[in-house]
Amino acid sequence: DTGVSQDPRHKITKRGQNVTFRCDPISEHNRLYWYRQTLGQGPEFLTYFQNEAQLEKSRLLSDRFSAERPKGSFSTLEIQRTEQGDSAMYLCASSSQGAGELFFGEGSRLTVL
Amino acid sequence: AQSVTQLGSHVSVSEGALVLLRCNYSSSVPPYLFWYVQYPNQGLQLLLKYTTGATLVKGINGFEAEFKKSETSFHLTKPSAHMSDAAEYFCAVSPTSGTYKYIFGTGTRLKVLA
């Protein structure tokens, strides 16, 4: 069990560019979550997958954000036409069915210049 | 709807002193409750959780928390602070079924003074 891994750990981009983050959950976990954390705040829920199905999306997830989880394994979070307000830490978490406990990755920090 | 309030965004204690971090929650149904710790530039690590059963929950690194339904509280305590406890602490609530989506508080940064 190698835990939840996220890539890249840090990304600096210019406003208007597209970025993509990848999350590899713990292998036997069928539930996957994306959260966003800004400075001085707690993580905010973005979206949730059960296997390959995206079952819930926060209203924080604007049309510029899209997440996928093909084949119910790894997940990607893409942000199109980045804005400075997108600068944050993007956290991925996974859990097994019914466990209630989320296991978090170390996050991908995005800086939009 | 569920929500979490953490009183005190910054708490300072002396090494060896009692640590008390406060968390109050709002939930229309019995929730699951969690405390996580976050060190700089790292993800969140679970300290302890309350699901069902005993209301006094013991976690890692000597931390414990007590679920008090009548007070809708889940305060985190540690009898004796250590320098390595300096970090940010987050309280979270989740439903007991469905998505298990966590709602986090805004966090409390703990500073331990030598």
XYZ file of C-alpha atoms in Angstrom:
227
model
C 0.000 0.000 0.000
C 1.791 3.104 -1.235
C -0.930 5.549 -0.236
C -2.554 8.206 -2.391
C -0.135 9.836 -4.796
C -0.583 13.095 -6.680
C 1.333 14.554 -9.585
C 2.706 17.121 -10.048
C 3.313 18.345 -6.505
C 3.821 21.888 -7.715
C 2.696 23.661 -10.872
C 3.317 27.260 -11.850
C 1.444 28.495 -14.876
C 0.435 31.696 -16.581
C -3.123 32.939 -16.563
C -5.114 31.468 -19.413
C -3.162 28.224 -19.658
C -4.648 24.781 -19.039
C -3.347 22.505 -16.293
C -4.015 18.884 -15.401
C -3.454 17.098 -12.111
C -3.361 13.366 -11.629
C -4.327 11.313 -8.600
C -3.581 7.646 -8.025
C -5.710 6.379 -5.135
C -5.027 3.439 -2.870
C -5.552 0.481 -5.180
C -8.497 -1.198 -3.460
C -10.412 2.038 -2.836
C -13.442 2.594 -5.032
C -14.242 6.102 -3.790
C -12.212 9.136 -4.863
C -12.573 12.784 -3.862
C -11.054 16.085 -4.962
C -10.784 19.000 -2.567
C -9.369 22.498 -2.919
C -7.548 24.270 -0.105
C -6.646 27.942 -0.127
C -4.357 29.669 2.334
C -5.815 29.829 5.817
C -8.848 27.749 4.944
C -9.935 24.185 5.361
C -10.280 21.911 2.351
C -13.419 22.484 0.275
C -15.150 19.634 -1.502
C -15.011 19.731 -5.299
C -16.169 16.377 -6.612
C -16.660 12.689 -5.802
C -16.341 9.477 -7.814
C -17.563 6.023 -6.989
C -15.649 3.742 -9.308
C -15.749 5.540 -12.674
C -18.988 7.409 -12.028
C -18.844 11.064 -10.995
C -21.699 11.188 -8.496
C -21.423 14.646 -7.015
C -19.972 18.000 -8.043
C -19.726 21.134 -5.960
C -20.961 24.434 -7.327
C -17.345 25.523 -6.764
C -16.498 23.423 -9.810
C -17.072 25.908 -12.619
C -17.325 24.980 -16.277
C -13.570 25.453 -16.571
C -13.003 22.483 -14.268
C -13.432 18.895 -15.352
C -12.598 15.667 -13.597
C -12.481 12.137 -14.873
C -11.798 8.706 -13.501
C -11.555 6.320 -16.433
C -11.887 2.656 -15.533
C -12.317 3.554 -11.895
C -8.602 3.774 -11.208
C -6.606 7.013 -11.375
C -8.317 10.370 -11.713
C -7.458 13.622 -13.457
C -8.560 17.139 -12.654
C -8.208 19.625 -15.502
C -8.521 23.363 -15.197
C -8.941 25.268 -18.449
C -8.119 28.935 -18.961
C -6.655 29.266 -15.481
C -7.298 32.388 -13.439
C -5.337 33.784 -10.503
C -8.174 32.770 -8.221
C -7.492 29.150 -9.086
C -4.229 29.293 -7.141
C -4.636 26.742 -4.366
C -3.645 23.310 -3.138
C -5.649 20.577 -4.844
C -6.041 17.545 -2.631
C -7.101 14.073 -3.658
C -8.460 11.498 -1.225
C -9.732 7.951 -1.472
C -11.681 5.536 0.668
C -13.142 2.063 0.547
C -16.847 1.310 0.515
C -18.558 2.259 3.743
C -15.399 2.991 5.693
C -16.029 6.689 6.207
C -12.326 7.459 6.552
C -10.610 9.414 3.785
C -6.938 8.943 2.988
C -5.373 12.066 1.521
C -2.509 12.560 -0.873
C 0.080 15.270 -0.327
C -1.625 17.601 -2.749
C -0.789 19.487 -5.919
C -0.057 23.153 -5.380
C -1.088 25.425 -8.258
C 0.238 28.948 -8.669
C -1.288 31.037 -11.451
C 0.739 34.109 -12.386
C -26.782 20.456 5.853
C -23.666 19.970 7.907
C -21.127 22.503 9.109
C -18.115 22.748 11.392
C -16.889 25.643 13.506
C -13.406 25.696 14.949
C -12.965 28.332 17.616
C -9.581 30.003 17.508
C -7.617 30.098 14.294
C -4.370 30.246 16.288
C -3.606 28.600 19.622
C -0.310 28.837 21.504
C 0.680 26.568 24.372
C 3.885 25.963 26.262
C 5.690 22.691 25.865
C 4.270 20.264 28.416
C 0.988 22.153 28.793
C -2.491 20.917 27.974
C -3.612 21.229 24.374
C -7.305 22.004 23.788
C -8.600 22.656 20.290
C -12.310 23.330 19.989
C -14.722 22.015 17.387
C -18.480 22.396 17.209
C -20.577 20.864 14.493
C -24.033 21.177 13.058
C -25.770 18.174 11.573
C -29.365 17.128 11.104
C -28.403 13.472 11.505
C -25.817 11.734 13.689
C -22.501 12.365 11.973
C -19.102 10.858 11.736
C -16.477 13.203 13.194
C -12.775 13.459 12.483
C -9.662 15.358 13.432
C -6.855 15.687 10.907
C -3.402 17.224 11.234
C -1.544 18.969 8.420
C 2.163 19.782 8.445
C 3.501 22.444 6.046
C 3.266 21.478 2.371
C 1.834 18.089 3.208
C -1.541 16.388 2.945
C -3.882 15.653 5.816
C -3.193 12.854 8.265
C -5.967 11.315 10.343
C -5.532 11.788 14.092
C -8.738 10.151 15.255
C -12.343 9.524 14.341
C -15.711 9.002 15.963
C -18.179 6.778 14.180
C -20.240 4.911 16.775
C -19.789 3.501 20.246
C -17.548 4.996 22.905
C -17.724 8.771 22.923
C -14.139 9.216 24.127
C -11.894 8.467 21.202
C -8.153 7.987 21.405
C -5.931 8.716 18.453
C -2.319 8.831 17.448
C 0.417 10.859 19.138
C -1.431 10.985 22.474
C -4.435 12.947 21.216
C -8.004 12.206 22.185
C -11.414 13.743 21.613
C -14.821 13.399 23.211
C -18.073 13.402 21.284
C -20.681 15.353 23.247
C -23.991 15.167 21.453
C -25.772 17.548 23.840
C -23.137 20.212 23.190
C -22.599 19.290 19.514
C -18.893 19.354 20.242
C -15.854 17.245 19.438
C -12.936 18.995 21.123
C -9.399 17.684 20.692
C -7.092 17.398 23.688
C -3.603 16.257 24.573
C -2.359 16.301 28.160
C 1.173 17.458 27.407
C 2.205 19.358 24.289
C 5.376 18.490 22.423
C 7.270 20.705 20.018
C 6.467 18.245 17.219
C 2.737 18.926 17.702
C 3.083 22.311 16.046
C 0.894 22.048 12.943
C -2.547 22.915 11.612
C -5.481 20.890 12.869
C -8.763 20.412 11.063
C -12.044 19.110 12.407
C -14.384 17.491 9.879
C -17.904 16.086 9.811
C -19.395 13.649 7.357
C -22.711 11.890 6.903
C -22.856 8.257 7.906
C -23.980 7.084 4.499
C -23.975 8.123 0.881
C -20.951 10.025 -0.314
C -19.237 10.327 3.084
C -18.351 13.809 1.885
C -16.318 15.613 4.529
C -17.077 19.171 5.546
C -14.010 20.746 7.118
C -13.591 23.544 9.585
C -11.264 26.428 8.814
C -8.489 24.971 10.919
C -6.534 25.863 14.054
C -2.812 26.506 13.862
C -1.117 25.192 16.993
C 2.106 26.804 18.129
C 4.151 25.156 20.869
C 6.435 27.432 22.853
C 9.676 26.162 24.350
